[in-house]
Amino acid sequence: MRETSRTKSADKPDESTAEAEGATVAATATEAAPRRRQARGERRIAQLLTAAAGVFCRTGYAAASTNAIAREAGVSPGTLYQFFPNKEAIAVELGGHLLQRAHEAHGRAFLPENLDRPLPELLDAVLDPVIAFNCENPSFWALMHGSGIPGIAQEHDELHAGMQTRVEGLLRACVTPAAPGAPATGTELSHVAHMVLGIVQTSLELILASEGAERAAYVAELKTVLFRYLDPMITTPPPR
């Protein structure tokens, strides 16, 4: 049977429709390619930051080099320079990520409900997230205390000032004014808060330099020191 033109037109796709479908596929592929490149770039940046964290921990910031970071990441220096122009740029990027995590850890430490706890439990609730963050991110200590990069130093100072304010607020809520040795003025309260942070910071050096049972022993000693320092000032449970 002879195939009619109507039959042909029914079986054959309209040329304009085919062109439109082809254009849609091409556009989708064009959009997907940059997304794939972006995802690969993000993975490479994360790989380089992880490598930098390891190098900074082992050698300190000053002795670290971009070549050492590239070797740690398993890439060429040229690949590293596609994403970061120098060591300082890597440190700034890594420091930003770590500072964000530090703020999150401090938020977990100073939850309002912790004020209802007796002093030993309060110390656990406040100190454990802070200690865990520093132990899980040892490069934070290396960058914040050893890099000397102005931007990082400033942000760390702001983080420390925020901690000072939070500790003062906690003490203000927990300290019994009539207790022996309790700070009588705002200035004295500020001094106590500074002392608490100084004790924690000094203890963190010992904690980070040790592992296993020795680390646990230093954590226990830190809590014992703070308990004996603060216990005379605080009732159990703290007043609300």
Tab-separated table of C-alpha atoms in Angstrom:
chain	number	residue	atom	x	y	z
A	1	MET	CA	0.000	0.000	0.000
A	2	ARG	CA	1.278	3.458	-0.872
A	3	GLU	CA	2.118	5.515	2.178
A	4	THR	CA	0.135	8.723	2.146
A	5	SER	CA	1.588	12.104	3.037
A	6	ARG	CA	-0.759	12.211	6.046
A	7	THR	CA	0.736	8.981	7.339
A	8	LYS	CA	4.224	10.315	6.881
A	9	SER	CA	3.443	13.524	8.709
A	10	ALA	CA	1.936	11.554	11.603
A	11	ASP	CA	5.002	9.308	11.959
A	12	LYS	CA	7.672	11.976	11.474
A	13	PRO	CA	8.313	14.444	14.339
A	14	ASP	CA	7.777	18.064	13.555
A	15	GLU	CA	11.162	19.645	12.748
A	16	SER	CA	10.522	22.678	14.961
A	17	THR	CA	9.643	20.409	17.914
A	18	ALA	CA	12.810	18.365	17.443
A	19	GLU	CA	14.903	21.522	17.291
A	20	ALA	CA	13.296	22.804	20.500
A	21	GLU	CA	13.915	19.519	22.282
A	22	GLY	CA	17.527	19.522	21.106
A	23	ALA	CA	18.004	23.071	22.340
A	24	THR	CA	16.569	22.128	25.751
A	25	VAL	CA	18.950	19.161	26.060
A	26	ALA	CA	21.896	21.336	25.051
A	27	ALA	CA	20.940	24.027	27.547
A	28	THR	CA	20.597	21.465	30.333
A	29	ALA	CA	23.995	20.011	29.518
A	30	THR	CA	25.499	23.503	29.416
A	31	GLU	CA	24.091	24.288	32.887
A	32	ALA	CA	25.136	20.897	34.322
A	33	ALA	CA	28.785	21.260	33.282
A	34	PRO	CA	29.514	24.321	35.466
A	35	ARG	CA	27.719	22.666	38.387
A	36	ARG	CA	29.923	19.595	38.029
A	37	ARG	CA	33.020	21.793	37.799
A	38	GLN	CA	31.872	23.748	40.849
A	39	ALA	CA	31.303	20.534	42.842
A	40	ARG	CA	34.750	19.253	41.856
A	41	GLY	CA	36.253	22.588	42.851
A	42	GLU	CA	34.548	22.513	46.240
A	43	ARG	CA	35.818	18.995	46.878
A	44	ARG	CA	39.342	20.051	45.915
A	45	ILE	CA	39.191	23.068	48.246
A	46	ALA	CA	38.004	20.850	51.108
A	47	GLN	CA	40.863	18.438	50.323
A	48	LEU	CA	43.419	21.269	50.424
A	49	LEU	CA	42.028	22.700	53.669
A	50	THR	CA	42.178	19.282	55.332
A	51	ALA	CA	45.761	18.890	54.182
A	52	ALA	CA	46.654	22.378	55.423
A	53	ALA	CA	45.143	21.615	58.832
A	54	GLY	CA	47.413	18.573	59.143
A	55	VAL	CA	50.529	20.482	58.080
A	56	PHE	CA	49.798	23.439	60.384
A	57	CYS	CA	49.373	21.053	63.317
A	58	ARG	CA	52.651	19.242	62.707
A	59	THR	CA	54.920	22.135	61.788
A	60	GLY	CA	53.105	25.260	62.950
A	61	TYR	CA	51.955	27.966	60.572
A	62	ALA	CA	55.306	29.739	60.185
A	63	ALA	CA	57.197	26.617	59.067
A	64	ALA	CA	54.419	25.351	56.774
A	65	SER	CA	54.695	25.773	53.006
A	66	THR	CA	52.360	25.504	50.042
A	67	ASN	CA	54.538	22.667	48.679
A	68	ALA	CA	54.074	20.713	51.915
A	69	ILE	CA	50.319	21.311	51.786
A	70	ALA	CA	50.175	20.176	48.150
A	71	ARG	CA	52.113	16.993	49.003
A	72	GLU	CA	49.783	16.331	51.935
A	73	ALA	CA	46.780	16.720	49.629
A	74	GLY	CA	48.337	14.547	46.924
A	75	VAL	CA	48.191	17.258	44.272
A	76	SER	CA	50.723	19.365	42.385
A	77	PRO	CA	51.613	22.889	43.560
A	78	GLY	CA	50.082	24.137	40.317
A	79	THR	CA	46.734	22.599	41.268
A	80	LEU	CA	46.914	24.271	44.688
A	81	TYR	CA	47.578	27.670	43.081
A	82	GLN	CA	44.423	27.310	40.993
A	83	PHE	CA	42.477	27.747	44.230
A	84	PHE	CA	44.751	29.658	46.613
A	85	PRO	CA	47.430	32.229	45.731
A	86	ASN	CA	49.530	31.621	48.857
A	87	LYS	CA	49.730	30.038	52.306
A	88	GLU	CA	48.042	32.977	54.018
A	89	ALA	CA	44.940	32.657	51.812
A	90	ILE	CA	44.670	28.996	52.788
A	91	ALA	CA	45.020	29.873	56.472
A	92	VAL	CA	42.377	32.598	56.253
A	93	GLU	CA	39.909	30.236	54.570
A	94	LEU	CA	40.598	27.447	57.068
A	95	GLY	CA	40.457	29.886	59.984
A	96	GLY	CA	37.046	31.113	58.870
A	97	HIS	CA	35.648	27.582	58.842
A	98	LEU	CA	37.169	26.801	62.243
A	99	LEU	CA	35.924	30.016	63.838
A	100	GLN	CA	32.394	29.202	62.689
A	101	ARG	CA	32.639	25.763	64.317
A	102	ALA	CA	34.084	27.344	67.465
A	103	HIS	CA	31.092	29.674	67.727
A	104	GLU	CA	28.783	26.656	67.378
A	105	ALA	CA	30.664	24.795	70.136
A	106	HIS	CA	30.454	27.809	72.444
A	107	GLY	CA	26.741	28.040	71.751
A	108	ARG	CA	26.307	24.442	72.925
A	109	ALA	CA	28.417	25.172	76.007
A	110	PHE	CA	26.430	28.163	77.246
A	111	LEU	CA	22.857	26.924	76.918
A	112	PRO	CA	20.480	28.637	79.366
A	113	GLU	CA	19.343	25.319	80.839
A	114	ASN	CA	22.887	24.650	82.035
A	115	LEU	CA	22.350	27.245	84.762
A	116	ASP	CA	20.024	24.833	86.570
A	117	ARG	CA	22.824	22.307	87.074
A	118	PRO	CA	24.935	21.844	90.221
A	119	LEU	CA	28.471	23.176	89.790
A	120	PRO	CA	30.158	19.847	88.817
A	121	GLU	CA	27.542	19.244	86.118
A	122	LEU	CA	27.696	22.876	85.037
A	123	LEU	CA	31.451	22.575	84.516
A	124	ASP	CA	30.924	19.404	82.457
A	125	ALA	CA	28.252	21.073	80.329
A	126	VAL	CA	30.362	24.160	79.637
A	127	LEU	CA	33.821	22.646	79.300
A	128	ASP	CA	33.124	19.419	77.418
A	129	PRO	CA	31.986	21.033	74.104
A	130	VAL	CA	34.880	23.515	74.194
A	131	ILE	CA	37.481	20.829	74.930
A	132	ALA	CA	35.983	18.469	72.334
A	133	PHE	CA	36.103	21.159	69.649
A	134	ASN	CA	39.772	21.924	70.329
A	135	CYS	CA	40.720	18.230	70.412
A	136	GLU	CA	38.861	17.550	67.161
A	137	ASN	CA	40.352	20.633	65.477
A	138	PRO	CA	43.952	20.970	66.710
A	139	SER	CA	44.764	23.230	63.757
A	140	PHE	CA	42.525	25.840	65.401
A	141	TRP	CA	45.087	26.300	68.175
A	142	ALA	CA	47.972	26.429	65.672
A	143	LEU	CA	46.271	29.136	63.613
A	144	MET	CA	44.758	31.236	66.372
A	145	HIS	CA	47.898	31.344	68.494
A	146	GLY	CA	50.687	30.994	65.974
A	147	SER	CA	49.815	32.394	62.558
A	148	GLY	CA	50.079	36.105	63.278
A	149	ILE	CA	47.679	36.819	60.411
A	150	PRO	CA	45.880	40.104	61.260
A	151	GLY	CA	42.418	38.984	60.128
A	152	ILE	CA	42.585	35.713	62.030
A	153	ALA	CA	44.014	37.381	65.140
A	154	GLN	CA	41.226	39.955	65.154
A	155	GLU	CA	38.478	37.360	64.766
A	156	HIS	CA	40.045	35.252	67.509
A	157	ASP	CA	40.151	38.278	69.808
A	158	GLU	CA	36.447	38.830	69.108
A	159	LEU	CA	35.737	35.168	69.880
A	160	HIS	CA	37.666	35.468	73.145
A	161	ALA	CA	35.785	38.647	74.060
A	162	GLY	CA	32.520	36.828	73.429
A	163	MET	CA	33.636	34.023	75.718
A	164	GLN	CA	34.553	36.571	78.378
A	165	THR	CA	31.073	38.089	78.175
A	166	ARG	CA	29.420	34.672	78.379
A	167	VAL	CA	31.489	33.578	81.366
A	168	GLU	CA	30.709	36.845	83.158
A	169	GLY	CA	27.015	36.329	82.469
A	170	LEU	CA	27.174	32.781	83.780
A	171	LEU	CA	28.962	33.912	86.944
A	172	ARG	CA	26.511	36.747	87.459
A	173	ALA	CA	23.664	34.221	87.368
A	174	CYS	CA	25.369	31.638	89.587
A	175	VAL	CA	27.485	33.488	92.139
A	176	THR	CA	25.929	34.036	95.546
A	177	PRO	CA	26.722	37.658	96.487
A	178	ALA	CA	26.934	36.904	100.219
A	179	ALA	CA	29.171	33.864	99.761
A	180	PRO	CA	32.725	34.060	101.145
A	181	GLY	CA	35.139	35.269	98.489
A	182	ALA	CA	32.362	36.133	96.041
A	183	PRO	CA	33.096	39.126	93.790
A	184	ALA	CA	31.413	42.199	95.222
A	185	THR	CA	31.630	44.434	92.153
A	186	GLY	CA	31.392	44.138	88.402
A	187	THR	CA	35.135	44.684	88.135
A	188	GLU	CA	35.836	41.813	90.530
A	189	LEU	CA	33.429	39.610	88.586
A	190	SER	CA	35.309	40.457	85.403
A	191	HIS	CA	38.583	39.496	87.096
A	192	VAL	CA	37.141	36.112	88.067
A	193	ALA	CA	35.956	35.540	84.495
A	194	HIS	CA	39.418	36.437	83.141
A	195	MET	CA	40.997	34.024	85.596
A	196	VAL	CA	38.620	31.220	84.579
A	197	LEU	CA	39.443	31.736	80.892
A	198	GLY	CA	43.160	31.898	81.667
A	199	ILE	CA	43.002	28.602	83.534
A	200	VAL	CA	41.092	26.979	80.670
A	201	GLN	CA	43.456	28.315	78.000
A	202	THR	CA	46.585	27.197	79.829
A	203	SER	CA	45.067	23.779	80.514
A	204	LEU	CA	44.133	23.349	76.854
A	205	GLU	CA	47.818	23.418	75.934
A	206	LEU	CA	48.424	20.418	78.188
A	207	ILE	CA	45.264	18.669	77.014
A	208	LEU	CA	46.117	19.079	73.326
A	209	ALA	CA	49.705	17.936	73.873
A	210	SER	CA	48.570	14.624	75.373
A	211	GLU	CA	46.375	11.700	74.370
A	212	GLY	CA	44.306	8.915	75.877
A	213	ALA	CA	44.403	8.473	79.624
A	214	GLU	CA	46.841	11.346	80.085
A	215	ARG	CA	44.528	13.734	78.255
A	216	ALA	CA	41.564	12.557	80.331
A	217	ALA	CA	43.604	13.142	83.489
A	218	TYR	CA	44.352	16.742	82.495
A	219	VAL	CA	40.673	17.344	81.710
A	220	ALA	CA	39.748	16.008	85.168
A	221	GLU	CA	42.410	18.216	86.784
A	222	LEU	CA	41.075	21.290	84.974
A	223	LYS	CA	37.589	20.636	86.280
A	224	THR	CA	38.924	20.050	89.791
A	225	VAL	CA	40.825	23.354	89.751
A	226	LEU	CA	37.792	25.304	88.547
A	227	PHE	CA	35.487	23.561	91.013
A	228	ARG	CA	37.698	24.434	93.973
A	229	TYR	CA	38.068	27.996	92.741
A	230	LEU	CA	34.369	28.621	92.104
A	231	ASP	CA	32.645	26.423	94.678
A	232	PRO	CA	32.979	28.911	97.573
A	233	MET	CA	31.214	31.532	95.451
A	234	ILE	CA	28.309	29.413	94.207
A	235	THR	CA	25.384	27.734	95.912
A	236	THR	CA	24.186	24.298	94.802
A	237	PRO	CA	22.048	24.400	92.773
A	238	PRO	CA	22.855	27.898	91.498
A	239	PRO	CA	20.248	30.596	92.214
A	240	ARG	CA	18.001	31.665	89.320
